[in-house]
CSV table of C-alpha atoms and ligand atoms in Angstrom, one decimal:
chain,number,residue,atom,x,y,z
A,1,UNK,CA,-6.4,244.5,-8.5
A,2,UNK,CA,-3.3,245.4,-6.7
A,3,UNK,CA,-1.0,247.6,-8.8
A,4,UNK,CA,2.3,249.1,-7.9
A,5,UNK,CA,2.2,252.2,-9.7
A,6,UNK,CA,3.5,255.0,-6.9
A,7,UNK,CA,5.3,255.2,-3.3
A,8,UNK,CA,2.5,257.6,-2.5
A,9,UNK,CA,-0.1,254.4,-2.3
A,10,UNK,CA,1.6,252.6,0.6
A,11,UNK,CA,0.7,253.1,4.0
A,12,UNK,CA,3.0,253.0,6.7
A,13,UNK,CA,1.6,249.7,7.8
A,14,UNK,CA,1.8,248.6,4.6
A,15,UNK,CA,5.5,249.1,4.6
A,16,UNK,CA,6.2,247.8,7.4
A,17,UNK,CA,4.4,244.8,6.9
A,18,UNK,CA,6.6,244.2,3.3
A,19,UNK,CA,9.6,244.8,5.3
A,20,UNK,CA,8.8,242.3,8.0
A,21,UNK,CA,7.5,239.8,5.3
A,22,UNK,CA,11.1,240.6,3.2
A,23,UNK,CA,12.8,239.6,6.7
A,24,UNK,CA,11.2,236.2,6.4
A,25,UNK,CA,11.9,235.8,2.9
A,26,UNK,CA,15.3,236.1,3.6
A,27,UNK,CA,15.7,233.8,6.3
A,28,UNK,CA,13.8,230.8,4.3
A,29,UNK,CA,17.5,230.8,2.0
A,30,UNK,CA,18.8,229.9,5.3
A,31,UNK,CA,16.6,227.3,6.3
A,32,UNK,CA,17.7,223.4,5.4
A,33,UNK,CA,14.1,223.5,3.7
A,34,UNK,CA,14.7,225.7,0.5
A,35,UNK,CA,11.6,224.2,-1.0
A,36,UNK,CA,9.3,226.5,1.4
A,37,UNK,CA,10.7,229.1,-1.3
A,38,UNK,CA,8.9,227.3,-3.9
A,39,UNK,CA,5.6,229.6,-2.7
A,40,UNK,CA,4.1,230.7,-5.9
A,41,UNK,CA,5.0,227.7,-8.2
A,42,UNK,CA,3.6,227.7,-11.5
A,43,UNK,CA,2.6,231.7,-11.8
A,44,UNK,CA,4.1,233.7,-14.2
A,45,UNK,CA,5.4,237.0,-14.4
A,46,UNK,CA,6.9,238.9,-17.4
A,47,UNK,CA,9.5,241.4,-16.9
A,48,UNK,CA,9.3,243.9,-20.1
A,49,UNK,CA,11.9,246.7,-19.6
A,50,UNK,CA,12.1,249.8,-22.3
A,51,UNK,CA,15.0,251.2,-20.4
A,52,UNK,CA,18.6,249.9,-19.4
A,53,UNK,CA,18.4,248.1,-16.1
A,54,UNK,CA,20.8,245.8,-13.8
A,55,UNK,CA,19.6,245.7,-10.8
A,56,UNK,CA,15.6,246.2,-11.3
A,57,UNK,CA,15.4,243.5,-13.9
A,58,UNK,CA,17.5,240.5,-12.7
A,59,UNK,CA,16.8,241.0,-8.8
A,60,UNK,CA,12.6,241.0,-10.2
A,61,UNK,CA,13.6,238.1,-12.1
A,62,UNK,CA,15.7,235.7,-9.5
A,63,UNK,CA,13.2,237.1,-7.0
A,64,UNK,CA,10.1,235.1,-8.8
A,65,UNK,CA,12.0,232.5,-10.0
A,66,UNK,CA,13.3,231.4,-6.3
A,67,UNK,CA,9.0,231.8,-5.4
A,68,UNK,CA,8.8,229.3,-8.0
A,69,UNK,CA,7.4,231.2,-11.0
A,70,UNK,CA,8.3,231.3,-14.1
A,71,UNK,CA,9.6,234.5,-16.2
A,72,UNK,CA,9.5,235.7,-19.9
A,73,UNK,CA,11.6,238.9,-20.3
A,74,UNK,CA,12.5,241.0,-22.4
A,75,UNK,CA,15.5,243.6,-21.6
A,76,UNK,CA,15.0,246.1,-24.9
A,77,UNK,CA,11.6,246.3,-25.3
A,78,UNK,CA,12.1,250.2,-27.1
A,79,UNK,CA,14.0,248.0,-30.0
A,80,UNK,CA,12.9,244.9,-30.4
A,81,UNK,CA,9.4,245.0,-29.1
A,82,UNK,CA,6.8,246.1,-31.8
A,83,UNK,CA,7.4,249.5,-29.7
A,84,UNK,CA,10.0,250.1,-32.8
A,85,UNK,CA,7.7,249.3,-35.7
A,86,UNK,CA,4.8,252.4,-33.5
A,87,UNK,CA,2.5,250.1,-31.7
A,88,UNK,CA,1.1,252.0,-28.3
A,89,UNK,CA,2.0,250.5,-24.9
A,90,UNK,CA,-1.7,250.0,-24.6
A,91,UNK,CA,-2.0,247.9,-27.7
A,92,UNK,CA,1.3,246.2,-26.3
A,93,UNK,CA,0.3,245.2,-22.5
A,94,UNK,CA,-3.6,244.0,-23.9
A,95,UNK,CA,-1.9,241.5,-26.3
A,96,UNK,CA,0.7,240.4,-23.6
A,97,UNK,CA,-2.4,239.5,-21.3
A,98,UNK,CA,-3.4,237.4,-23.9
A,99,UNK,CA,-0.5,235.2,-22.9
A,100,UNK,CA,-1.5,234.8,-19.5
A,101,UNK,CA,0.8,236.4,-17.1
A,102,UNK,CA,0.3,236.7,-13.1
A,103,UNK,CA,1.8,239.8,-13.0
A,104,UNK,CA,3.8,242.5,-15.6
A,105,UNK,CA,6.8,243.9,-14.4
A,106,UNK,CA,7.3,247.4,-16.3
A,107,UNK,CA,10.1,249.9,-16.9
A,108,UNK,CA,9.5,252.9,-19.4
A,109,UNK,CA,10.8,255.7,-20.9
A,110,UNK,CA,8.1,257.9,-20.4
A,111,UNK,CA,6.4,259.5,-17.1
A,112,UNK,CA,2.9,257.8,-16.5
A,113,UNK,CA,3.6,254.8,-18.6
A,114,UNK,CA,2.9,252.3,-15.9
A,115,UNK,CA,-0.8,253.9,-14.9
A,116,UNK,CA,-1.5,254.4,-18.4
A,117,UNK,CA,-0.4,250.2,-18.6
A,118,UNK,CA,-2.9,249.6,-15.5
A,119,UNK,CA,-5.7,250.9,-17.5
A,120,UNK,CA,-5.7,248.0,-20.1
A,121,UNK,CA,-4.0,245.3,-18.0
A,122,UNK,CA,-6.1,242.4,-16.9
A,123,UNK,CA,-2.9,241.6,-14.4
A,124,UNK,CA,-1.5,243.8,-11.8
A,125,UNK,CA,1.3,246.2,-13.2
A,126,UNK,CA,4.4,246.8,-11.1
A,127,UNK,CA,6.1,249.6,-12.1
A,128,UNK,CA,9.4,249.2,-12.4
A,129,UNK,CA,10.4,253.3,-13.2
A,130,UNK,CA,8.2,255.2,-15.0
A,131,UNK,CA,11.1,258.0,-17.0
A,132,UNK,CA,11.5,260.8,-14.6
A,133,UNK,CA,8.3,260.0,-12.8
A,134,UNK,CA,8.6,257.4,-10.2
A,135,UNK,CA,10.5,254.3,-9.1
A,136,UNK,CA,8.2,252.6,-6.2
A,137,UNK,CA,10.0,249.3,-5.6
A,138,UNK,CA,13.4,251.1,-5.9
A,139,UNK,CA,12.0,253.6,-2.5
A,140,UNK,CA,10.6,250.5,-0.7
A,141,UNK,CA,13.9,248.8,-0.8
A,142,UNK,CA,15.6,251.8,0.4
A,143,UNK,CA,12.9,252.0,3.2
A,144,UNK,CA,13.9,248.5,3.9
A,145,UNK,CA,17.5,248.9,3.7
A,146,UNK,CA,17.3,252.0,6.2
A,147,UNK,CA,15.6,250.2,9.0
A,148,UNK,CA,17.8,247.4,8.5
A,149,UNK,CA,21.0,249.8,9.0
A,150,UNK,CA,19.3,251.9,11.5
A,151,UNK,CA,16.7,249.7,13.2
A,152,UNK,CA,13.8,252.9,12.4
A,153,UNK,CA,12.5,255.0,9.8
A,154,UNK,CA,11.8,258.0,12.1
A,155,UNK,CA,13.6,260.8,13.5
A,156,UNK,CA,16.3,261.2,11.0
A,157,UNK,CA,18.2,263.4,9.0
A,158,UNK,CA,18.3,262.4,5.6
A,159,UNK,CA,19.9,264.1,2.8
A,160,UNK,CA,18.6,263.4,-0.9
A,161,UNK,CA,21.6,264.3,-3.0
A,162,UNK,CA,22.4,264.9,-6.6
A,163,UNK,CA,20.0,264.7,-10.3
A,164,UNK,CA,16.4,265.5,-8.5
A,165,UNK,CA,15.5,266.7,-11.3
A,166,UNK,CA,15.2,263.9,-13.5
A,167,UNK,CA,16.2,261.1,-10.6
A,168,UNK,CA,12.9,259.0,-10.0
A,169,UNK,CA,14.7,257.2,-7.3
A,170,UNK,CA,14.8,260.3,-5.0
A,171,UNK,CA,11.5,261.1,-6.1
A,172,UNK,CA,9.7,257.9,-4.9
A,173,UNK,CA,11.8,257.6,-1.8
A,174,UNK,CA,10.8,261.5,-0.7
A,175,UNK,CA,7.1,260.4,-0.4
A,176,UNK,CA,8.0,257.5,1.1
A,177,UNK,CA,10.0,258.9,4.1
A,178,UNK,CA,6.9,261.3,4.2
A,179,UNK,CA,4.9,258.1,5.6
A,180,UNK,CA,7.1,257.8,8.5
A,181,UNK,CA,7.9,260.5,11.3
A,182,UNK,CA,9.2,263.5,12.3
A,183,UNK,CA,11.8,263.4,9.3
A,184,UNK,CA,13.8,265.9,8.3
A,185,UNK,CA,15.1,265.9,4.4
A,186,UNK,CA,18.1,267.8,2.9
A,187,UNK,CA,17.6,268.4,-1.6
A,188,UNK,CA,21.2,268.8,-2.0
A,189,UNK,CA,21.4,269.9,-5.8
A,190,UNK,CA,23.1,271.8,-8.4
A,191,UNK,CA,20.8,274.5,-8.9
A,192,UNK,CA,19.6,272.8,-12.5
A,193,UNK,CA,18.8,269.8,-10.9
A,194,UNK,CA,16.7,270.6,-8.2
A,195,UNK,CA,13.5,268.8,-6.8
A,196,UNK,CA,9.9,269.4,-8.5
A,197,UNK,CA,7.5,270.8,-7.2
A,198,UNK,CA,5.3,268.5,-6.9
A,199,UNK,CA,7.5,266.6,-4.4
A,200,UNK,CA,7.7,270.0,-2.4
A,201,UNK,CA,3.8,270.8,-2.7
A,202,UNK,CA,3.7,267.0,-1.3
A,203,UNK,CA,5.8,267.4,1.4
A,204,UNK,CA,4.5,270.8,2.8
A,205,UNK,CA,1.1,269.5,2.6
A,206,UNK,CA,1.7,266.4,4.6
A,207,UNK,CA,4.2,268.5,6.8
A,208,UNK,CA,7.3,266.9,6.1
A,209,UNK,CA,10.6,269.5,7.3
A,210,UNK,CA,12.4,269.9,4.3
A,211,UNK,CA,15.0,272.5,2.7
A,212,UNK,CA,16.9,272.8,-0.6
A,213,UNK,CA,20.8,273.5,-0.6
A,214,UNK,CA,23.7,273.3,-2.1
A,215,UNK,CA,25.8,273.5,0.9
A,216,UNK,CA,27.1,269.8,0.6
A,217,UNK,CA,29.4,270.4,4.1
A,218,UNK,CA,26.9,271.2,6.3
A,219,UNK,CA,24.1,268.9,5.2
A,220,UNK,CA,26.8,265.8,5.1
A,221,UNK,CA,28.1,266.5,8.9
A,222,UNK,CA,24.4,266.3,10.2
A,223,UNK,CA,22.7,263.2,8.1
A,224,UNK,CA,21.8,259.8,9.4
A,225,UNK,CA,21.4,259.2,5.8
A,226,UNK,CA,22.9,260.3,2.6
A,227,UNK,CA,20.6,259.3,-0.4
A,228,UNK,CA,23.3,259.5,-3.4
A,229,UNK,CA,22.3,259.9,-7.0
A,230,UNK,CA,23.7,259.9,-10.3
A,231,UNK,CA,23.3,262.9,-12.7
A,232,UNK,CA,21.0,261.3,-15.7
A,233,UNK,CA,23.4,262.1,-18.6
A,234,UNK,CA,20.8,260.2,-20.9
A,235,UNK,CA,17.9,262.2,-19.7
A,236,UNK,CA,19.2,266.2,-20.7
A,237,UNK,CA,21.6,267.7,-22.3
A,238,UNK,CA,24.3,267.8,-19.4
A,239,UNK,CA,27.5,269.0,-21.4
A,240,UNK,CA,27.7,272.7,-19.6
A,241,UNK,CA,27.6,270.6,-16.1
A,242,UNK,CA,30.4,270.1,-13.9
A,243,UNK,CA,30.0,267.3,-11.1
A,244,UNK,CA,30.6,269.1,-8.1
A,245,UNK,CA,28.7,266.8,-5.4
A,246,UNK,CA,31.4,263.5,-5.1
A,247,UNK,CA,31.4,261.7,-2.0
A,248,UNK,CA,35.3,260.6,-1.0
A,249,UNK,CA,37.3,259.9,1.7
A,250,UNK,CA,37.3,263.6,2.9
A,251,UNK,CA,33.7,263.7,2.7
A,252,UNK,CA,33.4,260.6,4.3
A,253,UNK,CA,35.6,261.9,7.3
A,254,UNK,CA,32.8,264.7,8.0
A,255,UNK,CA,29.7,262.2,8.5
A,256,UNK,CA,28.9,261.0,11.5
A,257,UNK,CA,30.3,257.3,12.3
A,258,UNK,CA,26.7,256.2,12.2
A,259,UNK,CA,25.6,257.6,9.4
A,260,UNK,CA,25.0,255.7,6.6
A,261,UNK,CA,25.4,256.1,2.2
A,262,UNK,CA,23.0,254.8,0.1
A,263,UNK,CA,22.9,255.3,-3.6
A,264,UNK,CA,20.1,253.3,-6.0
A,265,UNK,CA,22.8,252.1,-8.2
A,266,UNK,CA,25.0,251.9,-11.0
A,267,UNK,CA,27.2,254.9,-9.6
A,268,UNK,CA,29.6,256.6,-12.0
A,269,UNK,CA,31.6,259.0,-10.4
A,270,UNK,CA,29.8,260.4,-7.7
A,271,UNK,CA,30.8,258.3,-5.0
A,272,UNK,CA,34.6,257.4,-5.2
A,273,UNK,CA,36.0,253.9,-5.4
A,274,UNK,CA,37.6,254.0,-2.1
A,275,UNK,CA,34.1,254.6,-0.3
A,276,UNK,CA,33.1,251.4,-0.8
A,277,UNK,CA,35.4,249.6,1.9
A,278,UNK,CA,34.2,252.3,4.5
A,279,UNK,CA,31.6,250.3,7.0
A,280,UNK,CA,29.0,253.0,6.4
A,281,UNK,CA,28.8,252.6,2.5
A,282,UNK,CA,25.8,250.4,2.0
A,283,UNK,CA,24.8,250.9,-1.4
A,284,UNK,CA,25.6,247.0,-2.0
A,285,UNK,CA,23.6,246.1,1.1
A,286,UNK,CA,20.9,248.0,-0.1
A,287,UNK,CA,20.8,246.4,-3.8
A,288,UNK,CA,21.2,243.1,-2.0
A,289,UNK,CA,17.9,243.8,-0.3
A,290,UNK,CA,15.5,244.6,-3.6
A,291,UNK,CA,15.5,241.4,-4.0
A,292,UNK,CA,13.9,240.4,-0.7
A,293,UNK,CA,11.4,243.1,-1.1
A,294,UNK,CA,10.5,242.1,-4.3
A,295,UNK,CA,9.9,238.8,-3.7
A,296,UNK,CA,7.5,240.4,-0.8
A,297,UNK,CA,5.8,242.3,-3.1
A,298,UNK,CA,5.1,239.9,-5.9
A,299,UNK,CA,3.5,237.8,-3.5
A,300,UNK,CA,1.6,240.5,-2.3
A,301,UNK,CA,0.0,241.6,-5.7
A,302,UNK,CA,-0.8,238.2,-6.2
A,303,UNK,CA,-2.7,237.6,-2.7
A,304,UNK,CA,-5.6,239.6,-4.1
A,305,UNK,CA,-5.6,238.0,-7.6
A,306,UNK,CA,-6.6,234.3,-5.8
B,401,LIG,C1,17.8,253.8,-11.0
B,401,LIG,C2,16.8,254.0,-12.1
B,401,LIG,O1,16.7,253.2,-13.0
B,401,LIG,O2,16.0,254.9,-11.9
B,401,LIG,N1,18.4,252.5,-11.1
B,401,LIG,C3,17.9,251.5,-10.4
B,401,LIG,O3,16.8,251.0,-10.7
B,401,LIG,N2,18.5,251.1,-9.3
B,401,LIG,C4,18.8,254.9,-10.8
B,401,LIG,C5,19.5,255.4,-12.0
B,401,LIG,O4,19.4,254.9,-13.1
B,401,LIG,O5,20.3,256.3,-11.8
């Protein structure tokens, strides 16, 4: 069965082929023939989300109902799921297969939720960010999004700023640029919030160039990418911590004109309002894509489950 549980799993070819296969997805809105959409009519896939979402949730949703499917979601599955009343997650995802479900979109509060899901599911699992673990789908759209801007994957300087502590989003997408080549990635981090060690075990193992700093200058004036993220107020007790990494027009003016800023979404004040009408903010872009990409990846769990 094909589970999306980590960005580790996907090959390189694998990647690509999702991107090219998001690409075509995108072009059938396009086409005169909308009904060529209508590719996976009659499945259905539940969306059951622990966590707040925007972006993860509706963009998994509109992505399977344009394929046709049909959806059951819920969007606070910690309350008003039987999560509240102390059933396990296990108990939870056996009795939703009981309702027959293609596939189960999953977002959780805690780390290891969607493997420990996979375990019991009769249904693939995607995992739709796992707490601080992972956030798979979230680094395959930003994959996507950077060879859209860019045209390639390799040979660039990308700087991962912000909550790498507790950000699964930077997590996910650090293995993922691992896939590709000769990379170079900037942690650019208070010094609470820096990047686990797992990632950096990863990384040096697979001989990825990275470095930690907290020099936001230097790493801004030599990225092809800057990788944005919000501190996760909801995750630790953040009280004592002053945001000093915000992206503004000054900051802007230091990048290079081809650079480009990508941040997983919702922002608070990390990257000012008046970035957004700057050509090289593409944070919007880049939510605009999940959908695409999701759509490629339902489809491709459900290839292998006939
Ligand atoms: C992220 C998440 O949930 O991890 N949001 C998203 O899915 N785009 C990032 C975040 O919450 O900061």
């Amino acid at each position: 069965m094909r589970h999306v549980l980590e960005a580790q799993q996907f090959s390189r070819g694998l990647i690509e082929q999702l991107c090219r296969r998001s690409d075509e997805l995108e072009k059938l809105f396009t086409d005169k023939d909308r009904d060529k959409l209508n590719l996976l009519k009659g499945r259905m896939m539940f969306t059951v989300f622990y966590e707040p979402s925007t972006r993860t949730r509706i963009s998994f949703n509109a992505a399977a109902e344009h394929l046709g499917m049909r959806v059951v979601s819920t969007e606070n599955a910690k309350e008003f799921s039987s999560a509240a009343k102390g059933e396990t997650l296990e108990d939870t995802i056996q009795t939703l297969c009981q309702y027959r479900p293609d596939v189960i979109v999953l977002r959780h509060f805690e780390t290891g939720a969607a493997a420990k899901a996979a375990a019991v599911s009769s249904v693939p699992i995607l995992n739709a960010g796992d707490g601080t673990g992972q956030h798979p789908t979230q680094a395959l759209l930003d994959i996507y999004t950077i060879k859209k801007e860019l045209g390639k994957v390799d040979d660039l300087e990308v700087v991962i700023g912000g909550d790498l502590t507790h950000g699964r989003t930077a997590r996910s997408l650090a293995y993922l640029l691992s896939k590709f080549k000769n990379n170079s990635l900037t942690f650019l981090s208070p010094k609470e919030l820096k990047i686990g060690s797992d990632i950096k075990d990863y990384l040096s193992k697979h001989g990825v160039k990275f470095k930690e700093t907290s020099d936001m200058e230097t790493a801004l004036k030599n990225a092809d990418v800057v990788y944005w993220t919000r501190i996760q107020k909801e995750r630790f007790d953040s009280s004592k911590l002053k945001q000093t990494f915000v992206i503004g027009k000054r900051e802007m003016a230091l990048m290079k004109d081809k650079a480009i800023v990508m941040h997983p979404l919702p922002r608070v004040d990390e990257i000012s309002k008046e970035v957004d009408l700057d050509p090289r903010a593409a944070y919007f872009r880049q939510a605009g894509n999940g959908m695409f990409m999701r759509m490629a990846l339902i489809e491709w769990v459900l290839q292998d489950n006939g």
